[in-house]
Amino acid sequence: MLVVMRHDATDEQVTRVVSAIEAMGFTARPMPGQQRTSIGLVGNDRRVDGSGIEAMAGVAEVIYVTRPYKQVSREWRADNTIVTIAPGVSFGGADVPIIAGPCSVEGEEQIVESARMVKAAGAAALRGGAFKPRSSPYSFQGLGKQGLEFLATARRETGLPIVTEALDEAGADLVAEYADCIQIGARNMQNYSLLKQVGRMKKPVLLKRGMAATIVDLLLSAEYILAEGNDQVILCERGIRGFDTLTRNLFDLSAIPLVQSLSHLPIVADPSHGTGLRDKVTPMGRAAIAAGADGLLVEVHPHPEQALSDGGQTLFPEQFAKLVLEAKAIAGAIGRTITPAPGAVRPPTRGKLALG
Ligand code: PEP
Ligand code: MN
């Protein structure tokens, strides 16, 4: 249930509604909006009688949230949630940040070189896994803590915020010490104890769609994080398993506008895992920006042919630089701006165009 306050409701009236909700045995979550404050009831799913609250001073209406992914839904919050992972790098508004870097952190020199290269091309954040979820136990599993240290060095050298994966509950606190945004990978999308753990943190989370997950499954997984109190969640479409073997995954472009109509959370696109094919990353990256994605996640490596993971879907530096230029043109055509790299000059805005 969601209690929408009148636009002229006083702080005292809001406080009284909060107390009334708590007296009913629920947690009240006040959410100040641009127009008015809403107060959400967090608790179990049983239907509550809101008639008493509806009659209270300052209350405009009581909405019964019908979606199972309550706090994630647009019914719960009409305005977009803006997730800021570092000063100037926000997802969910007019800005579209590009997160780029290698699949894995392979060494200090490799990640620092990658960071410099993606920053020069126009990326706003650096990606790279220190803990890698690999299909085979014999494949490179990542450098672990040392990889996180190297990411921290790359951030110091370039100013790029870090997006990196937490693989399990045991390692999540360590990852949180280094990351500006914690990635939860496709294989862990329904690892509910891990979702709850990052939900208790105050760090932004990038939640990737599982490879056999529906859009509702993705939103329900995000709900686990919000239910614990962390609403700084960026969703990510990274392709689902299809029956065609010509691509690694079936990149679901329609997930972008669908999620945006169902949820207030930002959604970014990962055309690298989405296709698994280097020469298909750029067309799908361009398409994702055109479809309204709130960001891109792209695998780029100074020497993709030497990459220890996902080399075949990893862009060469010059391919990435070209993609950023094209993304800027496409974003501009729909009234959005590719977030400049840290320290780069922001381009003048060309007037506001409403997104369809
Ligand atoms: C990754 O981002 O490198 C990764 C492992 O992605 P996913 O979880 O989408 O497979
Ligand atoms: Mn990868």
mmCIF file of N, CA and C in Angstrom, residues 131 133 148 165-177 182-185 187-201 224-225 228:
data_model
loop_
_atom_site.group_PDB
_atom_site.id
_atom_site.type_symbol
_atom_site.label_atom_id
_atom_site.label_comp_id
_atom_site.label_asym_id
_atom_site.label_seq_id
_atom_site.Cartn_x
_atom_site.Cartn_y
_atom_site.Cartn_z
ATOM 1 N N PHE A 131 36.601 -11.042 -9.299
ATOM 2 C CA PHE A 131 36.065 -12.367 -8.977
ATOM 3 C C PHE A 131 35.200 -12.764 -10.165
ATOM 4 N N PRO A 133 32.785 -15.319 -12.426
ATOM 5 C CA PRO A 133 31.946 -16.528 -12.465
ATOM 6 C C PRO A 133 32.189 -17.235 -13.798
ATOM 7 N N LEU A 148 41.069 -6.220 -7.027
ATOM 8 C CA LEU A 148 40.385 -5.033 -6.482
ATOM 9 C C LEU A 148 41.395 -3.912 -6.235
ATOM 10 N N GLU A 165 32.233 -7.029 -9.891
ATOM 11 C CA GLU A 165 31.269 -8.043 -9.436
ATOM 12 C C GLU A 165 31.580 -8.625 -8.052
ATOM 13 N N ALA A 166 30.508 -8.796 -7.280
ATOM 14 C CA ALA A 166 30.590 -9.581 -6.037
ATOM 15 C C ALA A 166 29.989 -10.939 -6.353
ATOM 16 N N LEU A 167 30.776 -11.979 -6.095
ATOM 17 C CA LEU A 167 30.383 -13.319 -6.531
ATOM 18 C C LEU A 167 29.599 -14.076 -5.470
ATOM 19 N N ASP A 168 29.891 -13.776 -4.221
ATOM 20 C CA ASP A 168 29.239 -14.536 -3.156
ATOM 21 C C ASP A 168 29.164 -13.694 -1.885
ATOM 22 N N GLU A 169 28.408 -14.216 -0.929
ATOM 23 C CA GLU A 169 28.232 -13.482 0.324
ATOM 24 C C GLU A 169 29.550 -13.261 1.046
ATOM 25 N N ALA A 170 30.412 -14.282 0.988
ATOM 26 C CA ALA A 170 31.676 -14.197 1.720
ATOM 27 C C ALA A 170 32.535 -13.041 1.221
ATOM 28 N N GLY A 171 32.454 -12.752 -0.090
ATOM 29 C CA GLY A 171 33.331 -11.726 -0.650
ATOM 30 C C GLY A 171 32.678 -10.369 -0.849
ATOM 31 N N ALA A 172 31.384 -10.269 -0.592
ATOM 32 C CA ALA A 172 30.669 -9.042 -0.957
ATOM 33 C C ALA A 172 31.145 -7.812 -0.170
ATOM 34 N N ASP A 173 31.434 -7.993 1.119
ATOM 35 C CA ASP A 173 31.875 -6.842 1.916
ATOM 36 C C ASP A 173 33.212 -6.315 1.404
ATOM 37 N N LEU A 174 34.086 -7.227 1.020
ATOM 38 C CA LEU A 174 35.388 -6.829 0.487
ATOM 39 C C LEU A 174 35.195 -6.056 -0.829
ATOM 40 N N VAL A 175 34.368 -6.576 -1.709
ATOM 41 C CA VAL A 175 34.118 -5.897 -2.988
ATOM 42 C C VAL A 175 33.549 -4.498 -2.723
ATOM 43 N N ALA A 176 32.655 -4.409 -1.741
ATOM 44 C CA ALA A 176 32.027 -3.116 -1.433
ATOM 45 C C ALA A 176 33.041 -2.079 -0.961
ATOM 46 N N GLU A 177 34.135 -2.552 -0.362
ATOM 47 C CA GLU A 177 35.167 -1.601 0.101
ATOM 48 C C GLU A 177 35.845 -0.898 -1.068
ATOM 49 N N ILE A 182 28.430 -2.163 -7.118
ATOM 50 C CA ILE A 182 28.650 -3.612 -7.036
ATOM 51 C C ILE A 182 27.823 -4.308 -8.109
ATOM 52 N N GLN A 183 28.482 -5.084 -8.938
ATOM 53 C CA GLN A 183 27.755 -5.837 -9.961
ATOM 54 C C GLN A 183 27.322 -7.186 -9.391
ATOM 55 N N ILE A 184 26.045 -7.511 -9.624
ATOM 56 C CA ILE A 184 25.563 -8.868 -9.339
ATOM 57 C C ILE A 184 25.343 -9.505 -10.707
ATOM 58 N N GLY A 185 26.059 -10.565 -10.977
ATOM 59 C CA GLY A 185 26.066 -11.151 -12.309
ATOM 60 C C GLY A 185 24.819 -11.962 -12.610
ATOM 61 N N ARG A 187 24.399 -15.020 -13.286
ATOM 62 C CA ARG A 187 24.282 -16.313 -12.594
ATOM 63 C C ARG A 187 23.820 -16.151 -11.150
ATOM 64 N N ASN A 188 23.949 -14.975 -10.616
ATOM 65 C CA ASN A 188 23.577 -14.724 -9.215
ATOM 66 C C ASN A 188 22.287 -13.922 -9.077
ATOM 67 N N MET A 189 21.584 -13.713 -10.199
ATOM 68 C CA MET A 189 20.401 -12.844 -10.112
ATOM 69 C C MET A 189 19.382 -13.363 -9.107
ATOM 70 N N GLN A 190 19.341 -14.675 -8.921
ATOM 71 C CA GLN A 190 18.385 -15.209 -7.949
ATOM 72 C C GLN A 190 19.080 -15.799 -6.721
ATOM 73 N N ASN A 191 20.271 -15.287 -6.433
ATOM 74 C CA ASN A 191 20.962 -15.665 -5.196
ATOM 75 C C ASN A 191 20.421 -14.732 -4.107
ATOM 76 N N TYR A 192 19.305 -15.153 -3.508
ATOM 77 C CA TYR A 192 18.557 -14.226 -2.647
ATOM 78 C C TYR A 192 19.334 -13.773 -1.426
ATOM 79 N N SER A 193 20.175 -14.639 -0.876
ATOM 80 C CA SER A 193 20.920 -14.190 0.311
ATOM 81 C C SER A 193 21.942 -13.118 -0.084
ATOM 82 N N LEU A 194 22.538 -13.258 -1.282
ATOM 83 C CA LEU A 194 23.465 -12.219 -1.751
ATOM 84 C C LEU A 194 22.708 -10.915 -2.043
ATOM 85 N N LEU A 195 21.525 -11.037 -2.628
ATOM 86 C CA LEU A 195 20.716 -9.839 -2.916
ATOM 87 C C LEU A 195 20.368 -9.111 -1.616
ATOM 88 N N LYS A 196 20.005 -9.890 -0.588
ATOM 89 C CA LYS A 196 19.665 -9.261 0.702
ATOM 90 C C LYS A 196 20.893 -8.571 1.292
ATOM 91 N N GLN A 197 22.037 -9.225 1.129
ATOM 92 C CA GLN A 197 23.265 -8.647 1.698
ATOM 93 C C GLN A 197 23.581 -7.294 1.051
ATOM 94 N N VAL A 198 23.516 -7.217 -0.286
ATOM 95 C CA VAL A 198 23.813 -5.918 -0.932
ATOM 96 C C VAL A 198 22.666 -4.930 -0.683
ATOM 97 N N GLY A 199 21.476 -5.466 -0.382
ATOM 98 C CA GLY A 199 20.344 -4.601 -0.034
ATOM 99 C C GLY A 199 20.568 -3.876 1.282
ATOM 100 N N ARG A 200 21.384 -4.472 2.150
ATOM 101 C CA ARG A 200 21.660 -3.831 3.442
ATOM 102 C C ARG A 200 22.810 -2.836 3.344
ATOM 103 N N MET A 201 23.452 -2.790 2.179
ATOM 104 C CA MET A 201 24.577 -1.863 2.000
ATOM 105 C C MET A 201 24.068 -0.520 1.488
ATOM 106 N N TYR A 224 14.132 -7.624 -3.837
ATOM 107 C CA TYR A 224 14.865 -8.122 -2.669
ATOM 108 C C TYR A 224 15.845 -7.064 -2.149
ATOM 109 N N ILE A 225 16.470 -6.355 -3.075
ATOM 110 C CA ILE A 225 17.465 -5.347 -2.668
ATOM 111 C C ILE A 225 16.747 -4.139 -2.071
ATOM 112 N N GLU A 228 15.328 -4.490 1.466
ATOM 113 C CA GLU A 228 16.283 -4.364 2.574
ATOM 114 C C GLU A 228 16.675 -2.908 2.827
#
